Every structure is written in C-alpha cells, then in structure tokens.
Short mmCIF file of C-alpha atoms in Angstrom, two decimals:
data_model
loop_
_atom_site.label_atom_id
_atom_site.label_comp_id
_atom_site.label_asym_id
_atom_site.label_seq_id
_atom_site.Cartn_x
_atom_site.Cartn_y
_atom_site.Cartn_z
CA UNK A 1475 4.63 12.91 14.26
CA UNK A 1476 1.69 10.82 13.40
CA UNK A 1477 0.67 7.69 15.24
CA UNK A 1478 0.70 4.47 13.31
CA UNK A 1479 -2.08 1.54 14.37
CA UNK A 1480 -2.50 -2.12 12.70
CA UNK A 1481 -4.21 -2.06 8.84
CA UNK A 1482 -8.27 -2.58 9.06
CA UNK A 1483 -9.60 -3.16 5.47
CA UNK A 1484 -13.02 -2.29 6.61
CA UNK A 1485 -11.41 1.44 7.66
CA UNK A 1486 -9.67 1.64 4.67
CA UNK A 1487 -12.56 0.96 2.87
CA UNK A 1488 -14.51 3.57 4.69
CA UNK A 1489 -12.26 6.62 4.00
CA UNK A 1490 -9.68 6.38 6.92
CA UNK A 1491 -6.08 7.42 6.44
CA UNK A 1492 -3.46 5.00 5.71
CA UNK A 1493 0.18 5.71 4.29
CA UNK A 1494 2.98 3.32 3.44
CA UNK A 1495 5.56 1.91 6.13
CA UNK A 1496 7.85 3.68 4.32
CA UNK A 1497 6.76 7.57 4.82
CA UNK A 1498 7.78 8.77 1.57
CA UNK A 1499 5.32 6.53 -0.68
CA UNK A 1500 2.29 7.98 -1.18
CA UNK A 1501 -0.30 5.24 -1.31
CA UNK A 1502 -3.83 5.62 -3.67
CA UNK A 1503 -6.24 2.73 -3.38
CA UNK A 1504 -8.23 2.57 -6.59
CA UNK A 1505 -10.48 0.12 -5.56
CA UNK A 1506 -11.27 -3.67 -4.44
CA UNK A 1507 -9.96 -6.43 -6.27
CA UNK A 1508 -11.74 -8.69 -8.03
CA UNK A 1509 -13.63 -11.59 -6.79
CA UNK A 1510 -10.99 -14.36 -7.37
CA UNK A 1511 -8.14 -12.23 -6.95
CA UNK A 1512 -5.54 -13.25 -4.01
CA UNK A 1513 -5.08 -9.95 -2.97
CA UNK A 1514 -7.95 -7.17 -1.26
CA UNK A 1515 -7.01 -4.04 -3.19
CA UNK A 1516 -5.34 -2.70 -6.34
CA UNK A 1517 -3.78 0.55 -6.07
CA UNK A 1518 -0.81 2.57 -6.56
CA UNK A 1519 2.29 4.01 -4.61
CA UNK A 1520 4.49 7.26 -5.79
CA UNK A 1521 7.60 9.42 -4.89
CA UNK A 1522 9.08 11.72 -6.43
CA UNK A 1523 10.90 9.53 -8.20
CA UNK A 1524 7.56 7.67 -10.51
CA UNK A 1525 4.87 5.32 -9.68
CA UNK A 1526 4.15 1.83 -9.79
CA UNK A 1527 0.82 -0.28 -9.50
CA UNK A 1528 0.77 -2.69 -6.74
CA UNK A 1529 -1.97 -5.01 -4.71
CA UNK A 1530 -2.24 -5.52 -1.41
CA UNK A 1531 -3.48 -8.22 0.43
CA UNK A 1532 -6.19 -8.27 3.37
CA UNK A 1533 -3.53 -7.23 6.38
CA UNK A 1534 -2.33 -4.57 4.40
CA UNK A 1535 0.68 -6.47 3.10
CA UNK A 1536 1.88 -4.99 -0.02
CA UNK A 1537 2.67 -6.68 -3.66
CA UNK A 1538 4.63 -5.51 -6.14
CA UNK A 1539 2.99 -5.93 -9.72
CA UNK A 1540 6.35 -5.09 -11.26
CA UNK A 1541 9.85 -5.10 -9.86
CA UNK A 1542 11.33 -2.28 -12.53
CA UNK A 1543 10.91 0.90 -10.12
CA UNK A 1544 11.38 1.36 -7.11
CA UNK A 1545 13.85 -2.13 -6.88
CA UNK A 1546 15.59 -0.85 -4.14
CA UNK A 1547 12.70 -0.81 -1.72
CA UNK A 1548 11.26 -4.41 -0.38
CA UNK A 1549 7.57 -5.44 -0.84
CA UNK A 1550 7.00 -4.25 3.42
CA UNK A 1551 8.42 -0.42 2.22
CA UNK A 1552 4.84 -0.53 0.55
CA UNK A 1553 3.09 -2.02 3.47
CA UNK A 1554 -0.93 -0.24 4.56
CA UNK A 1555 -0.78 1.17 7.86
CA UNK A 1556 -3.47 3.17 9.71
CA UNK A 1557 -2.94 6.99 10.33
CA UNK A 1558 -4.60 7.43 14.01
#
C-alpha cells in the first residue's frame, strides 16, 4: 500500500511522485501556470472512463476546468498528494 505525505510544489516540481486522493485518477502535470494565473499548475487527470484538464493550486488543491466528466467526483477526488 503506498504511503501518502502532505503536497510540496517544490517536489512536484522536481520529479517526485504524486497521485490523486482518489487512487484511480491518474494525474499528469504539464507544466507551471502562468504568471498571473491563481492556480500553480495546469495538468490533467484520467480513468478509464476519459480525461479532463484541470489546475491546481499551490497546496495541491485541485480545480476543475470543466464540470462535464467526471461530475460525480468532487474537486478534493482530484486533490495532489505525495507518494513517499
């Protein structure tokens, strides 16, 4: 079972692991957001079920660009957590 610690955007940023809150997103940062965005990262979660662009925010708080897929599941299903 892997280990779960707090979201550090520096580790992130340096390669570490991270996965959703909810296991069975897969999360792919692209890259930093811009310089007056409100948000740290753009990137994008998928299932088996599609994918969906999303932001997330300096703690690793996720935000949903769109609300079409995935509606089921809350903004914290998509949530940046460290793999230790």
């Amino acid at each position: 079972m892997m280990e779960n610690t707090k979201f550090s955007l520096e580790k992130a940023l340096g390669g570490a692991p991270v996965r959703c809150r909810e296991q069975h997103y897969i999360p792919t940062i692209e890259r930093v957001a811009g310089p007056n965005s409100a948000h740290a990262l753009v990137g994008r979660v998928s299932s088996d079920s599609g994918s969906m662009q999303i932001f997330w925010n300096v703690d690793g708080s996720a935000v949903r660009v769109a609300s079409n897929i995935f509606s089921d599941s809350p903004d914290s299903d998509f949530d940046l957590l460290m793999v230790a």
